[in-house]
Amino acid sequence: MSREFHIEVNCQQRNHRGERICGDVFIHRKVKEENRIVAVLSDGMGHGVKANMLATLTSTMALNFTQEHKDFTKIADIIMNTLPVCSERKISYATFTIVDVEIGGRVSILEYDNPGTFIIRNHRIFEPGWQCIVLNSDKNRGKELRSCSFVPEKEDRIVFCSDGVTQSGLGSDQYPFGWGSDALMDFIIEETRKNNYISAVELGEHVVKRAVLNDGFEPKDDTSCAGISFREPRKML
């Protein structure tokens, strides 16, 4: 199969109701010298300014350390040791998902406490063989992360989100336990089946709009959905 395809990266977000700033932070960077793209989504504890600061610190460190080819375990340890402690809850907490794309090569993913990442191939969930990483440092002993690595194919999609998506609708009659990962997975697959050429922008927007709908159009948490698609380049003329 041809390895020449365009990589599209996007993230759609909605703030917690009543907040002017999002507690989820998404950043990505193209490393031209190494032909790589690194994308990070972090969800800070709570919402508003405090959450945004935690998520900004986490995502920035994760992106920079990943760009420098640091070991996944080392990245997680440094982030967790650096986060400031909340004055009210006495804990420091931010989740994250890191996607490292070597253009024309492999994709590596590391996630900590975010909803599981979906890899879509041929309108099905592709299982790359996830591995569990258990931290052994004194401060973070026992904390678990998930990682995987795979070679992408044309029309593959990577979708990852914050728990504002999977927990949308929590406490409602329709979704008393939240929308959930299984329902989200079915929704994403159905969207790609309806439109095989749906862009990362459109897919993320559809997911976020559905999550906001589940919450009665008043998001109860910061809601983010990021996507990376490997597709045929489209000609403008």
mmCIF file with all atom_site columns, C-alpha atoms in Angstrom, residues 16-170:
data_model
loop_
_atom_site.group_PDB
_atom_site.id
_atom_site.type_symbol
_atom_site.label_atom_id
_atom_site.label_alt_id
_atom_site.label_comp_id
_atom_site.label_asym_id
_atom_site.label_entity_id
_atom_site.label_seq_id
_atom_site.pdbx_PDB_ins_code
_atom_site.Cartn_x
_atom_site.Cartn_y
_atom_site.Cartn_z
_atom_site.occupancy
_atom_site.B_iso_or_equiv
_atom_site.pdbx_formal_charge
_atom_site.auth_seq_id
_atom_site.auth_comp_id
_atom_site.auth_asym_id
_atom_site.auth_atom_id
_atom_site.pdbx_PDB_model_num
ATOM 1   C CA . HIS A 1 16  ? -18.044 23.712 31.132 1.00 0.00 ? 16  HIS A CA 1
ATOM 2   C CA . ARG A 1 17  ? -21.284 25.678 31.391 1.00 0.00 ? 17  ARG A CA 1
ATOM 3   C CA . GLY A 1 18  ? -20.703 29.178 32.710 1.00 0.00 ? 18  GLY A CA 1
ATOM 4   C CA . GLU A 1 19  ? -16.923 29.080 32.152 1.00 0.00 ? 19  GLU A CA 1
ATOM 5   C CA . ARG A 1 20  ? -15.053 31.359 29.764 1.00 0.00 ? 20  ARG A CA 1
ATOM 6   C CA . ILE A 1 21  ? -11.953 29.167 29.694 1.00 0.00 ? 21  ILE A CA 1
ATOM 7   C CA . CYS A 1 22  ? -11.669 25.456 28.943 1.00 0.00 ? 22  CYS A CA 1
ATOM 8   C CA . GLY A 1 23  ? -10.120 23.094 31.480 1.00 0.00 ? 23  GLY A CA 1
ATOM 9   C CA . ASP A 1 24  ? -9.052  20.775 28.645 1.00 0.00 ? 24  ASP A CA 1
ATOM 10  C CA . VAL A 1 25  ? -5.995  21.741 26.603 1.00 0.00 ? 25  VAL A CA 1
ATOM 11  C CA . PHE A 1 26  ? -5.049  20.366 23.183 1.00 0.00 ? 26  PHE A CA 1
ATOM 12  C CA . ILE A 1 27  ? -1.747  21.229 21.499 1.00 0.00 ? 27  ILE A CA 1
ATOM 13  C CA . HIS A 1 28  ? 0.112   19.728 18.572 1.00 0.00 ? 28  HIS A CA 1
ATOM 14  C CA . ARG A 1 29  ? 3.362   20.431 16.785 1.00 0.00 ? 29  ARG A CA 1
ATOM 15  C CA . LYS A 1 30  ? 4.931   19.366 13.512 1.00 0.00 ? 30  LYS A CA 1
ATOM 16  C CA . VAL A 1 31  ? 8.624   18.582 13.952 1.00 0.00 ? 31  VAL A CA 1
ATOM 17  C CA . LYS A 1 32  ? 9.836   19.250 10.415 1.00 0.00 ? 32  LYS A CA 1
ATOM 18  C CA . GLU A 1 33  ? 13.426  18.160 11.061 1.00 0.00 ? 33  GLU A CA 1
ATOM 19  C CA . GLU A 1 34  ? 12.291  14.656 12.052 1.00 0.00 ? 34  GLU A CA 1
ATOM 20  C CA . ASN A 1 35  ? 9.132   14.404 9.934  1.00 0.00 ? 35  ASN A CA 1
ATOM 21  C CA . ARG A 1 36  ? 6.961   13.916 13.008 1.00 0.00 ? 36  ARG A CA 1
ATOM 22  C CA . ILE A 1 37  ? 3.713   15.227 14.438 1.00 0.00 ? 37  ILE A CA 1
ATOM 23  C CA . VAL A 1 38  ? 3.134   15.206 18.202 1.00 0.00 ? 38  VAL A CA 1
ATOM 24  C CA . ALA A 1 39  ? -0.353  15.845 19.618 1.00 0.00 ? 39  ALA A CA 1
ATOM 25  C CA . VAL A 1 40  ? -1.405  16.013 23.282 1.00 0.00 ? 40  VAL A CA 1
ATOM 26  C CA . LEU A 1 41  ? -4.802  16.323 24.981 1.00 0.00 ? 41  LEU A CA 1
ATOM 27  C CA . SER A 1 42  ? -4.821  17.014 28.732 1.00 0.00 ? 42  SER A CA 1
ATOM 28  C CA . ASP A 1 43  ? -7.776  17.330 31.108 1.00 0.00 ? 43  ASP A CA 1
ATOM 29  C CA . GLY A 1 44  ? -7.053  19.343 34.259 1.00 0.00 ? 44  GLY A CA 1
ATOM 30  C CA . MET A 1 45  ? -8.836  18.513 37.507 1.00 0.00 ? 45  MET A CA 1
ATOM 31  C CA . GLY A 1 46  ? -12.104 20.411 37.853 1.00 0.00 ? 46  GLY A CA 1
ATOM 32  C CA . HIS A 1 47  ? -12.858 23.217 35.434 1.00 0.00 ? 47  HIS A CA 1
ATOM 33  C CA . GLY A 1 48  ? -12.052 26.852 34.798 1.00 0.00 ? 48  GLY A CA 1
ATOM 34  C CA . VAL A 1 49  ? -8.726  28.611 35.299 1.00 0.00 ? 49  VAL A CA 1
ATOM 35  C CA . LYS A 1 50  ? -7.190  26.080 37.734 1.00 0.00 ? 50  LYS A CA 1
ATOM 36  C CA . ALA A 1 51  ? -7.967  23.182 35.444 1.00 0.00 ? 51  ALA A CA 1
ATOM 37  C CA . ASN A 1 52  ? -6.632  25.056 32.431 1.00 0.00 ? 52  ASN A CA 1
ATOM 38  C CA . MET A 1 53  ? -3.348  25.810 34.209 1.00 0.00 ? 53  MET A CA 1
ATOM 39  C CA . LEU A 1 54  ? -2.864  22.157 35.173 1.00 0.00 ? 54  LEU A CA 1
ATOM 40  C CA . ALA A 1 55  ? -3.737  20.976 31.672 1.00 0.00 ? 55  ALA A CA 1
ATOM 41  C CA . THR A 1 56  ? -1.532  23.592 30.001 1.00 0.00 ? 56  THR A CA 1
ATOM 42  C CA . LEU A 1 57  ? 1.460   22.628 32.134 1.00 0.00 ? 57  LEU A CA 1
ATOM 43  C CA . THR A 1 58  ? 0.839   18.924 31.524 1.00 0.00 ? 58  THR A CA 1
ATOM 44  C CA . SER A 1 59  ? 0.311   19.154 27.771 1.00 0.00 ? 59  SER A CA 1
ATOM 45  C CA . THR A 1 60  ? 3.306   21.446 27.235 1.00 0.00 ? 60  THR A CA 1
ATOM 46  C CA . MET A 1 61  ? 5.661   19.153 29.168 1.00 0.00 ? 61  MET A CA 1
ATOM 47  C CA . ALA A 1 62  ? 4.262   16.070 27.450 1.00 0.00 ? 62  ALA A CA 1
ATOM 48  C CA . LEU A 1 63  ? 4.745   17.569 23.996 1.00 0.00 ? 63  LEU A CA 1
ATOM 49  C CA . ASN A 1 64  ? 8.280   18.808 24.671 1.00 0.00 ? 64  ASN A CA 1
ATOM 50  C CA . PHE A 1 65  ? 9.487   15.584 26.308 1.00 0.00 ? 65  PHE A CA 1
ATOM 51  C CA . THR A 1 66  ? 7.923   13.441 23.589 1.00 0.00 ? 66  THR A CA 1
ATOM 52  C CA . GLN A 1 67  ? 9.603   15.559 20.933 1.00 0.00 ? 67  GLN A CA 1
ATOM 53  C CA . GLU A 1 68  ? 12.919  14.880 22.696 1.00 0.00 ? 68  GLU A CA 1
ATOM 54  C CA . HIS A 1 69  ? 12.319  11.086 22.470 1.00 0.00 ? 69  HIS A CA 1
ATOM 55  C CA . LYS A 1 70  ? 12.192  10.601 26.237 1.00 0.00 ? 70  LYS A CA 1
ATOM 56  C CA . ASP A 1 71  ? 10.972  7.231  27.497 1.00 0.00 ? 71  ASP A CA 1
ATOM 57  C CA . PHE A 1 72  ? 7.221   7.091  28.147 1.00 0.00 ? 72  PHE A CA 1
ATOM 58  C CA . THR A 1 73  ? 7.749   6.069  31.776 1.00 0.00 ? 73  THR A CA 1
ATOM 59  C CA . LYS A 1 74  ? 10.117  8.992  32.318 1.00 0.00 ? 74  LYS A CA 1
ATOM 60  C CA . ILE A 1 75  ? 7.642   11.419 30.746 1.00 0.00 ? 75  ILE A CA 1
ATOM 61  C CA . ALA A 1 76  ? 4.824   10.284 33.048 1.00 0.00 ? 76  ALA A CA 1
ATOM 62  C CA . ASP A 1 77  ? 7.026   10.454 36.161 1.00 0.00 ? 77  ASP A CA 1
ATOM 63  C CA . ILE A 1 78  ? 8.271   13.972 35.381 1.00 0.00 ? 78  ILE A CA 1
ATOM 64  C CA . ILE A 1 79  ? 4.761   15.283 34.708 1.00 0.00 ? 79  ILE A CA 1
ATOM 65  C CA . MET A 1 80  ? 3.271   13.817 37.875 1.00 0.00 ? 80  MET A CA 1
ATOM 66  C CA . ASN A 1 81  ? 6.159   15.072 40.001 1.00 0.00 ? 81  ASN A CA 1
ATOM 67  C CA . THR A 1 82  ? 5.936   18.585 38.567 1.00 0.00 ? 82  THR A CA 1
ATOM 68  C CA . LEU A 1 83  ? 2.213   19.344 38.794 1.00 0.00 ? 83  LEU A CA 1
ATOM 69  C CA . PRO A 1 84  ? 1.377   21.808 41.590 1.00 0.00 ? 84  PRO A CA 1
ATOM 70  C CA . VAL A 1 85  ? -0.795  20.562 44.466 1.00 0.00 ? 85  VAL A CA 1
ATOM 71  C CA . CYS A 1 86  ? -4.364  21.902 44.674 1.00 0.00 ? 86  CYS A CA 1
ATOM 72  C CA . SER A 1 87  ? -4.780  24.020 47.816 1.00 0.00 ? 87  SER A CA 1
ATOM 73  C CA . GLU A 1 88  ? -8.295  22.667 48.421 1.00 0.00 ? 88  GLU A CA 1
ATOM 74  C CA . ARG A 1 89  ? -8.059  18.969 47.544 1.00 0.00 ? 89  ARG A CA 1
ATOM 75  C CA . LYS A 1 90  ? -4.374  18.557 48.427 1.00 0.00 ? 90  LYS A CA 1
ATOM 76  C CA . ILE A 1 91  ? -3.707  16.579 45.249 1.00 0.00 ? 91  ILE A CA 1
ATOM 77  C CA . SER A 1 92  ? -2.286  17.388 41.821 1.00 0.00 ? 92  SER A CA 1
ATOM 78  C CA . TYR A 1 93  ? -4.076  15.824 38.930 1.00 0.00 ? 93  TYR A CA 1
ATOM 79  C CA . ALA A 1 94  ? -4.318  16.083 35.154 1.00 0.00 ? 94  ALA A CA 1
ATOM 80  C CA . THR A 1 95  ? -4.957  13.313 32.662 1.00 0.00 ? 95  THR A CA 1
ATOM 81  C CA . PHE A 1 96  ? -3.274  13.168 29.264 1.00 0.00 ? 96  PHE A CA 1
ATOM 82  C CA . THR A 1 97  ? -3.128  11.382 25.932 1.00 0.00 ? 97  THR A CA 1
ATOM 83  C CA . ILE A 1 98  ? 0.008   11.673 23.790 1.00 0.00 ? 98  ILE A CA 1
ATOM 84  C CA . VAL A 1 99  ? 0.078   10.674 20.116 1.00 0.00 ? 99  VAL A CA 1
ATOM 85  C CA . ASP A 1 100 ? 3.485   10.646 18.387 1.00 0.00 ? 100 ASP A CA 1
ATOM 86  C CA . VAL A 1 101 ? 3.221   10.214 14.612 1.00 0.00 ? 101 VAL A CA 1
ATOM 87  C CA . GLU A 1 102 ? 6.322   9.464  12.562 1.00 0.00 ? 102 GLU A CA 1
ATOM 88  C CA . ILE A 1 103 ? 5.238   10.493 9.072  1.00 0.00 ? 103 ILE A CA 1
ATOM 89  C CA . GLY A 1 104 ? 5.716   7.441  6.888  1.00 0.00 ? 104 GLY A CA 1
ATOM 90  C CA . GLY A 1 105 ? 6.586   5.361  9.967  1.00 0.00 ? 105 GLY A CA 1
ATOM 91  C CA . ARG A 1 106 ? 5.001   4.269  13.237 1.00 0.00 ? 106 ARG A CA 1
ATOM 92  C CA . VAL A 1 107 ? 2.475   5.849  15.575 1.00 0.00 ? 107 VAL A CA 1
ATOM 93  C CA . SER A 1 108 ? 3.016   5.654  19.348 1.00 0.00 ? 108 SER A CA 1
ATOM 94  C CA . ILE A 1 109 ? 0.302   6.465  21.900 1.00 0.00 ? 109 ILE A CA 1
ATOM 95  C CA . LEU A 1 110 ? 0.524   6.954  25.668 1.00 0.00 ? 110 LEU A CA 1
ATOM 96  C CA . GLU A 1 111 ? -2.535  7.652  27.785 1.00 0.00 ? 111 GLU A CA 1
ATOM 97  C CA . TYR A 1 112 ? -3.147  8.264  31.472 1.00 0.00 ? 112 TYR A CA 1
ATOM 98  C CA . ASP A 1 113 ? -6.706  8.261  32.845 1.00 0.00 ? 113 ASP A CA 1
ATOM 99  C CA . ASN A 1 114 ? -8.319  9.749  29.743 1.00 0.00 ? 114 ASN A CA 1
ATOM 100 C CA . PRO A 1 115 ? -11.027 7.634  28.068 1.00 0.00 ? 115 PRO A CA 1
ATOM 101 C CA . GLY A 1 116 ? -9.466  4.969  25.868 1.00 0.00 ? 116 GLY A CA 1
ATOM 102 C CA . THR A 1 117 ? -8.216  6.003  22.434 1.00 0.00 ? 117 THR A CA 1
ATOM 103 C CA . PHE A 1 118 ? -10.080 4.590  19.436 1.00 0.00 ? 118 PHE A CA 1
ATOM 104 C CA . ILE A 1 119 ? -8.197  3.516  16.312 1.00 0.00 ? 119 ILE A CA 1
ATOM 105 C CA . ILE A 1 120 ? -10.599 3.056  13.394 1.00 0.00 ? 120 ILE A CA 1
ATOM 106 C CA . ARG A 1 121 ? -9.623  0.938  10.397 1.00 0.00 ? 121 ARG A CA 1
ATOM 107 C CA . ASN A 1 122 ? -12.094 -0.197 7.734  1.00 0.00 ? 122 ASN A CA 1
ATOM 108 C CA . HIS A 1 123 ? -15.007 0.981  9.916  1.00 0.00 ? 123 HIS A CA 1
ATOM 109 C CA . ARG A 1 124 ? -13.932 -1.280 12.768 1.00 0.00 ? 124 ARG A CA 1
ATOM 110 C CA . ILE A 1 125 ? -11.949 -0.837 15.952 1.00 0.00 ? 125 ILE A CA 1
ATOM 111 C CA . PHE A 1 126 ? -8.326  -1.758 15.335 1.00 0.00 ? 126 PHE A CA 1
ATOM 112 C CA . GLU A 1 127 ? -6.521  -3.269 18.315 1.00 0.00 ? 127 GLU A CA 1
ATOM 113 C CA . PRO A 1 128 ? -2.769  -2.539 18.092 1.00 0.00 ? 128 PRO A CA 1
ATOM 114 C CA . GLY A 1 129 ? -1.908  -4.506 21.234 1.00 0.00 ? 129 GLY A CA 1
ATOM 115 C CA . TRP A 1 130 ? -2.131  -2.165 24.193 1.00 0.00 ? 130 TRP A CA 1
ATOM 116 C CA . GLN A 1 131 ? 0.433   -2.532 26.971 1.00 0.00 ? 131 GLN A CA 1
ATOM 117 C CA . CYS A 1 132 ? 0.089   -1.547 30.609 1.00 0.00 ? 132 CYS A CA 1
ATOM 118 C CA . ILE A 1 133 ? 2.890   0.566  32.103 1.00 0.00 ? 133 ILE A CA 1
ATOM 119 C CA . VAL A 1 134 ? 3.110   0.570  35.915 1.00 0.00 ? 134 VAL A CA 1
ATOM 120 C CA . LEU A 1 135 ? 5.219   3.311  37.478 1.00 0.00 ? 135 LEU A CA 1
ATOM 121 C CA . ASN A 1 136 ? 7.724   2.251  40.145 1.00 0.00 ? 136 ASN A CA 1
ATOM 122 C CA . SER A 1 137 ? 8.983   5.590  41.457 1.00 0.00 ? 137 SER A CA 1
ATOM 123 C CA . ASP A 1 138 ? 8.385   6.310  45.155 1.00 0.00 ? 138 ASP A CA 1
ATOM 124 C CA . LYS A 1 139 ? 5.877   9.114  44.613 1.00 0.00 ? 139 LYS A CA 1
ATOM 125 C CA . ASN A 1 140 ? 3.944   7.499  41.757 1.00 0.00 ? 140 ASN A CA 1
ATOM 126 C CA . ARG A 1 141 ? 4.313   3.809  42.565 1.00 0.00 ? 141 ARG A CA 1
ATOM 127 C CA . GLY A 1 142 ? 1.430   1.717  41.239 1.00 0.00 ? 142 GLY A CA 1
ATOM 128 C CA . LYS A 1 143 ? -0.024  4.283  38.848 1.00 0.00 ? 143 LYS A CA 1
ATOM 129 C CA . GLU A 1 144 ? -0.949  2.684  35.537 1.00 0.00 ? 144 GLU A CA 1
ATOM 130 C CA . LEU A 1 145 ? -0.736  4.000  31.982 1.00 0.00 ? 145 LEU A CA 1
ATOM 131 C CA . ARG A 1 146 ? -1.521  2.437  28.608 1.00 0.00 ? 146 ARG A CA 1
ATOM 132 C CA . SER A 1 147 ? 0.656   2.543  25.521 1.00 0.00 ? 147 SER A CA 1
ATOM 133 C CA . CYS A 1 148 ? 0.716   1.098  22.031 1.00 0.00 ? 148 CYS A CA 1
ATOM 134 C CA . SER A 1 149 ? 2.580   1.378  18.745 1.00 0.00 ? 149 SER A CA 1
ATOM 135 C CA . PHE A 1 150 ? 1.443   0.536  15.216 1.00 0.00 ? 150 PHE A CA 1
ATOM 136 C CA . VAL A 1 151 ? 2.006   1.307  11.536 1.00 0.00 ? 151 VAL A CA 1
ATOM 137 C CA . PRO A 1 152 ? -0.920  3.356  10.159 1.00 0.00 ? 152 PRO A CA 1
ATOM 138 C CA . GLU A 1 153 ? -2.676  2.695  6.877  1.00 0.00 ? 153 GLU A CA 1
ATOM 139 C CA . LYS A 1 154 ? -4.506  5.061  4.589  1.00 0.00 ? 154 LYS A CA 1
ATOM 140 C CA . GLU A 1 155 ? -7.984  5.994  5.898  1.00 0.00 ? 155 GLU A CA 1
ATOM 141 C CA . ASP A 1 156 ? -7.050  5.083  9.495  1.00 0.00 ? 156 ASP A CA 1
ATOM 142 C CA . ARG A 1 157 ? -8.412  7.402  12.171 1.00 0.00 ? 157 ARG A CA 1
ATOM 143 C CA . ILE A 1 158 ? -7.293  8.014  15.740 1.00 0.00 ? 158 ILE A CA 1
ATOM 144 C CA . VAL A 1 159 ? -9.938  9.513  18.040 1.00 0.00 ? 159 VAL A CA 1
ATOM 145 C CA . PHE A 1 160 ? -9.287  10.507 21.665 1.00 0.00 ? 160 PHE A CA 1
ATOM 146 C CA . CYS A 1 161 ? -11.307 12.624 24.059 1.00 0.00 ? 161 CYS A CA 1
ATOM 147 C CA . SER A 1 162 ? -11.723 13.927 27.597 1.00 0.00 ? 162 SER A CA 1
ATOM 148 C CA . ASP A 1 163 ? -14.181 12.356 30.042 1.00 0.00 ? 163 ASP A CA 1
ATOM 149 C CA . GLY A 1 164 ? -16.594 15.215 29.400 1.00 0.00 ? 164 GLY A CA 1
ATOM 150 C CA . VAL A 1 165 ? -17.614 13.181 26.340 1.00 0.00 ? 165 VAL A CA 1
ATOM 151 C CA . THR A 1 166 ? -17.966 9.718  27.882 1.00 0.00 ? 166 THR A CA 1
ATOM 152 C CA . GLN A 1 167 ? -19.622 11.055 31.061 1.00 0.00 ? 167 GLN A CA 1
ATOM 153 C CA . SER A 1 168 ? -22.032 13.335 29.216 1.00 0.00 ? 168 SER A CA 1
ATOM 154 C CA . GLY A 1 169 ? -25.648 12.777 30.172 1.00 0.00 ? 169 GLY A CA 1
ATOM 155 C CA . LEU A 1 170 ? -24.641 11.436 33.601 1.00 0.00 ? 170 LEU A CA 1
#
